[in-house]
């Protein structure tokens, strides 16, 4: 695959297909694939990738005449639709609890999301070469034209976290045990573990939702917030007549703060 991130994701997905490892492709039928997907203890997104993996495998096998029929095309994996309206921000007390357990594995990645507005995958793909500790800036982001390669100041609260993980001889800021970038599935699994451990009920994307909610509540200028989180500027005045410097972004991001912190 041309995209290394996609290759890692499909490799991780393949691990959930273990019941089919010893079967020949020509013997695999719809019920086998559906059963593996149904029994996998993973979320809807991963189950969707399992179906995509089966599609790719059967496509390759058809091209090379390993199978005569593409059984993966005979069923549709129904994925629950994500309802963005149901997202719940982290409470200030929950964020304080995360800080109290900052040294526990993976908690610091959750804190980075809460103070940058980066999506989980964007955090996983942050590269050390795009982090300037002296200037206090990070370049990262994906998904939309406005969100790709955007400049995000390093909030003073998480600067020690970023500095601790930064390695000039390593590609990615946060890595797995093999020193490669975390996949979204790895991030989601670790996130779920932390939520269960601390008795919280949140999804990975609710760190970004919390950041945006807090920034708006604390008066961050709307155009600054859009630049930081990668939302497109639609207003003509914002897009063409207001020019923001890195210092403007730094001032804006420092407005993000949670009540228990301000009382300390």
Short mmCIF file of C-alpha atoms in Angstrom, two decimals:
data_model
loop_
_atom_site.label_atom_id
_atom_site.label_comp_id
_atom_site.label_asym_id
_atom_site.label_seq_id
_atom_site.Cartn_x
_atom_site.Cartn_y
_atom_site.Cartn_z
CA UNK A 1 0.00 0.00 0.00
CA UNK A 2 1.17 3.53 -0.75
CA UNK A 3 -0.01 4.86 2.62
CA UNK A 4 2.09 3.41 5.50
CA UNK A 5 -0.62 4.30 8.01
CA UNK A 6 -3.22 2.27 6.05
CA UNK A 7 -0.82 -0.65 5.80
CA UNK A 8 -0.30 -0.68 9.58
CA UNK A 9 -4.04 -0.42 10.13
CA UNK A 10 -4.83 -3.40 7.89
CA UNK A 11 -2.01 -5.40 9.47
CA UNK A 12 -3.54 -4.75 12.89
CA UNK A 13 -6.99 -5.63 11.54
CA UNK A 14 -5.69 -8.97 10.21
CA UNK A 15 -4.97 -10.04 13.79
CA UNK A 16 -8.73 -10.21 14.45
CA UNK A 17 -9.21 -12.71 11.61
CA UNK A 18 -7.31 -15.51 13.36
CA UNK A 19 -10.14 -18.10 13.10
CA UNK A 20 -9.63 -18.05 9.30
CA UNK A 21 -5.83 -18.33 9.32
CA UNK A 22 -5.78 -22.04 8.44
CA UNK A 23 -8.50 -21.87 5.80
CA UNK A 24 -7.79 -21.69 2.08
CA UNK A 25 -9.25 -18.62 0.37
CA UNK A 26 -11.22 -20.87 -2.00
CA UNK A 27 -12.94 -22.45 1.02
CA UNK A 28 -13.95 -19.21 2.78
CA UNK A 29 -17.65 -18.36 2.47
CA UNK A 30 -19.90 -15.52 3.57
CA UNK A 31 -20.84 -17.16 6.88
CA UNK A 32 -17.17 -17.52 7.82
CA UNK A 33 -16.43 -13.84 7.30
CA UNK A 34 -19.63 -12.70 8.94
CA UNK A 35 -18.96 -14.94 11.96
CA UNK A 36 -15.44 -13.60 12.47
CA UNK A 37 -16.64 -9.99 12.23
CA UNK A 38 -19.56 -10.63 14.59
CA UNK A 39 -17.37 -12.33 17.23
CA UNK A 40 -14.53 -9.79 17.12
CA UNK A 41 -14.38 -7.76 20.35
CA UNK A 42 -13.76 -4.49 18.55
CA UNK A 43 -15.66 -1.36 17.58
CA UNK A 44 -17.65 -0.66 14.44
CA UNK A 45 -14.76 1.13 12.74
CA UNK A 46 -12.49 -1.91 13.05
CA UNK A 47 -15.27 -4.25 11.91
CA UNK A 48 -15.65 -2.04 8.86
CA UNK A 49 -11.93 -2.41 8.14
CA UNK A 50 -12.23 -6.18 8.53
CA UNK A 51 -14.85 -6.17 5.77
CA UNK A 52 -12.60 -3.95 3.63
CA UNK A 53 -9.71 -6.34 4.21
CA UNK A 54 -11.81 -9.27 2.99
CA UNK A 55 -12.75 -7.24 -0.08
CA UNK A 56 -9.09 -6.55 -0.88
CA UNK A 57 -8.04 -10.16 -0.34
CA UNK A 58 -10.75 -11.55 -2.60
CA UNK A 59 -10.01 -8.92 -5.24
CA UNK A 60 -6.35 -9.98 -5.32
CA UNK A 61 -7.31 -13.66 -5.41
CA UNK A 62 -9.70 -13.11 -8.31
CA UNK A 63 -7.00 -11.28 -10.29
CA UNK A 64 -4.54 -14.14 -9.72
CA UNK A 65 -7.18 -16.86 -10.30
CA UNK A 66 -6.92 -18.25 -6.78
CA UNK A 67 -10.72 -18.14 -6.42
CA UNK A 68 -13.52 -18.18 -8.95
CA UNK A 69 -16.02 -16.15 -6.95
CA UNK A 70 -15.78 -13.09 -4.70
CA UNK A 71 -17.81 -14.08 -1.65
CA UNK A 72 -16.89 -10.86 0.15
CA UNK A 73 -19.13 -8.99 -2.30
CA UNK A 74 -22.18 -10.98 -1.24
CA UNK A 75 -22.70 -9.31 2.13
CA UNK A 76 -22.67 -5.82 3.58
CA UNK A 77 -21.25 -5.14 7.04
CA UNK A 78 -23.73 -2.85 8.78
CA UNK A 79 -21.95 -0.24 10.85
CA UNK A 80 -23.70 1.76 13.53
CA UNK A 81 -23.89 5.42 12.55
CA UNK A 82 -21.92 7.69 14.83
CA UNK A 83 -24.08 10.40 16.36
CA UNK A 84 -21.94 13.49 16.86
CA UNK A 85 -24.74 15.18 18.82
CA UNK A 86 -24.23 12.71 21.67
CA UNK A 87 -20.63 13.70 22.38
CA UNK A 88 -20.03 14.72 25.99
CA UNK A 89 -17.09 16.93 27.02
CA UNK A 90 -14.76 15.84 29.80
CA UNK A 91 -15.64 17.60 33.03
CA UNK A 92 -13.06 19.79 34.76
CA UNK A 93 -12.93 17.27 37.60
CA UNK A 94 -12.21 14.43 35.16
CA UNK A 95 -9.36 16.40 33.61
CA UNK A 96 -7.90 17.07 37.05
CA UNK A 97 -8.07 13.32 37.71
CA UNK A 98 -6.13 12.68 34.50
CA UNK A 99 -3.44 15.11 35.66
CA UNK A 100 -3.24 13.28 38.97
CA UNK A 101 -2.42 10.10 36.99
CA UNK A 102 -0.25 11.77 34.35
CA UNK A 103 2.61 9.28 34.83
CA UNK A 104 0.40 6.29 34.03
CA UNK A 105 1.00 4.91 30.51
CA UNK A 106 -0.99 6.68 27.77
CA UNK A 107 -2.69 9.25 30.03
CA UNK A 108 -0.38 11.93 28.63
CA UNK A 109 -1.66 11.33 25.08
CA UNK A 110 -5.19 12.00 26.27
CA UNK A 111 -3.99 15.24 27.88
CA UNK A 112 -2.33 16.29 24.61
CA UNK A 113 -5.68 15.91 22.87
CA UNK A 114 -7.40 18.01 25.52
CA UNK A 115 -4.94 20.90 25.08
CA UNK A 116 -4.42 20.88 21.30
CA UNK A 117 -7.72 19.90 19.70
CA UNK A 118 -5.88 17.36 17.54
CA UNK A 119 -7.88 14.33 16.43
CA UNK A 120 -6.64 10.98 17.81
CA UNK A 121 -5.09 9.96 14.48
CA UNK A 122 -3.43 13.37 14.19
CA UNK A 123 -1.81 12.82 17.59
CA UNK A 124 -0.58 9.39 16.52
CA UNK A 125 1.05 10.85 13.39
CA UNK A 126 2.78 13.87 14.95
CA UNK A 127 6.37 13.87 13.68
CA UNK A 128 9.34 15.09 15.71
CA UNK A 129 10.70 17.03 12.74
CA UNK A 130 7.52 19.12 12.78
CA UNK A 131 7.86 20.10 16.42
CA UNK A 132 9.84 23.21 17.32
CA UNK A 133 10.35 23.21 21.08
CA UNK A 134 12.18 26.53 21.03
CA UNK A 135 9.34 28.27 19.20
CA UNK A 136 6.72 26.24 21.07
CA UNK A 137 4.94 25.16 17.89
CA UNK A 138 3.75 21.92 16.32
CA UNK A 139 2.72 21.26 12.74
CA UNK A 140 0.28 18.45 12.20
CA UNK A 141 -3.22 17.56 11.10
CA UNK A 142 -5.10 15.83 8.34
CA UNK A 143 -8.58 15.13 6.92
CA UNK A 144 -9.40 18.48 5.27
CA UNK A 145 -7.47 21.10 3.32
CA UNK A 146 -7.87 23.51 6.22
CA UNK A 147 -6.82 20.87 8.71
CA UNK A 148 -3.73 19.53 6.96
CA UNK A 149 -0.30 20.71 8.15
CA UNK A 150 -1.70 23.35 10.47
CA UNK A 151 0.33 25.17 13.10
CA UNK A 152 -0.70 24.53 16.69
CA UNK A 153 1.09 26.18 19.63
CA UNK A 154 2.23 23.89 22.44
CA UNK A 155 0.07 24.79 25.44
CA UNK A 156 2.20 25.51 28.51
CA UNK A 157 0.42 22.75 30.45
CA UNK A 158 1.53 20.00 28.03
CA UNK A 159 4.93 21.42 27.05
CA UNK A 160 6.72 19.08 29.55
CA UNK A 161 4.88 16.10 28.00
CA UNK A 162 5.91 17.02 24.46
CA UNK A 163 9.49 17.70 25.55
CA UNK A 164 9.67 14.33 27.34
CA UNK A 165 8.62 12.38 24.25
CA UNK A 166 10.52 14.42 21.65
CA UNK A 167 13.44 12.52 20.09
CA UNK A 168 15.43 13.96 17.15
CA UNK A 169 16.43 10.44 16.04
CA UNK A 170 12.85 9.13 15.98
CA UNK A 171 10.21 9.88 13.35
CA UNK A 172 7.07 10.04 15.47
CA UNK A 173 6.48 11.80 18.79
CA UNK A 174 4.42 8.96 20.25
CA UNK A 175 5.30 5.38 19.31
CA UNK A 176 4.39 1.80 20.13
CA UNK A 177 6.80 -0.84 21.46
CA UNK A 178 8.22 -1.28 17.94
CA UNK A 179 9.02 2.44 17.75
CA UNK A 180 6.47 2.98 14.96
CA UNK A 181 3.46 5.27 14.94
CA UNK A 182 0.42 4.16 16.88
CA UNK A 183 -2.56 3.11 14.78
CA UNK A 184 -6.00 4.45 15.62
CA UNK A 185 -7.00 0.99 16.89
CA UNK A 186 -4.05 0.99 19.29
CA UNK A 187 -4.95 4.49 20.46
CA UNK A 188 -8.60 3.55 20.92
CA UNK A 189 -7.73 0.40 22.87
CA UNK A 190 -5.44 2.25 25.26
CA UNK A 191 -7.97 5.07 25.62
CA UNK A 192 -10.71 2.59 26.51
CA UNK A 193 -8.47 1.00 29.14
CA UNK A 194 -7.80 4.39 30.80
CA UNK A 195 -11.52 5.23 30.77
CA UNK A 196 -12.37 1.95 32.49
CA UNK A 197 -9.55 2.33 35.01
CA UNK A 198 -10.59 5.86 36.00
CA UNK A 199 -14.33 5.11 35.75
CA UNK A 200 -14.98 7.60 32.95
CA UNK A 201 -17.30 7.23 29.97
CA UNK A 202 -15.91 9.00 26.90
CA UNK A 203 -14.95 8.30 23.30
CA UNK A 204 -11.52 9.20 21.85
CA UNK A 205 -12.91 12.10 19.78
CA UNK A 206 -14.40 13.75 22.86
CA UNK A 207 -10.98 15.18 23.76
CA UNK A 208 -11.24 17.36 20.64
CA UNK A 209 -14.88 18.18 21.45
CA UNK A 210 -13.81 19.19 24.96
CA UNK A 211 -11.04 21.45 23.65
CA UNK A 212 -13.38 23.28 21.27
CA UNK A 213 -16.10 23.64 23.90
CA UNK A 214 -13.64 25.02 26.46
CA UNK A 215 -12.01 27.39 23.95
CA UNK A 216 -15.38 28.89 23.01
CA UNK A 217 -16.43 29.17 26.66
CA UNK A 218 -13.20 30.98 27.56
CA UNK A 219 -13.46 33.50 24.74
CA UNK A 220 -10.94 32.29 22.16
CA UNK A 221 -11.51 34.35 18.97
CA UNK A 222 -13.50 32.26 16.52
CA UNK A 223 -11.02 32.62 13.65
CA UNK A 224 -8.11 31.63 15.93
CA UNK A 225 -10.00 28.55 17.08
CA UNK A 226 -10.74 27.55 13.49
CA UNK A 227 -7.07 27.89 12.54
CA UNK A 228 -5.97 25.76 15.50
CA UNK A 229 -8.49 22.93 15.01
CA UNK A 230 -8.47 23.02 11.21
CA UNK A 231 -11.97 24.26 10.47
CA UNK A 232 -12.37 26.22 7.25
CA UNK A 233 -12.79 29.98 7.41
CA UNK A 234 -16.02 30.74 5.55
CA UNK A 235 -16.54 34.34 6.62
CA UNK A 236 -14.98 36.70 4.04
CA UNK A 237 -13.60 39.00 6.73
CA UNK A 238 -11.98 36.10 8.59
CA UNK A 239 -10.58 34.52 5.43
CA UNK A 240 -9.19 37.51 3.58
CA UNK A 241 -8.82 40.46 5.94
CA UNK A 242 -7.69 38.98 9.28
CA UNK A 243 -4.15 37.63 9.40
CA UNK A 244 -3.09 35.80 12.53
CA UNK A 245 0.52 35.40 13.65
CA UNK A 246 1.93 32.50 15.72
CA UNK A 247 1.82 34.85 18.72
CA UNK A 248 -1.93 35.30 18.18
CA UNK A 249 -2.33 31.53 18.20
CA UNK A 250 -0.21 31.21 21.36
CA UNK A 251 -2.36 33.76 23.20
CA UNK A 252 -5.47 31.98 21.99
CA UNK A 253 -4.48 28.47 23.03
CA UNK A 254 -3.48 29.62 26.53
CA UNK A 255 -7.12 30.60 27.04
CA UNK A 256 -7.90 26.89 27.23
CA UNK A 257 -7.97 25.93 30.88
CA UNK A 258 -10.08 23.88 33.21
CA UNK A 259 -11.60 25.21 36.45
CA UNK A 260 -9.74 23.06 39.02
CA UNK A 261 -6.44 24.15 37.41
CA UNK A 262 -7.32 27.82 37.79
CA UNK A 263 -8.05 27.29 41.47
CA UNK A 264 -4.60 25.80 42.15
#
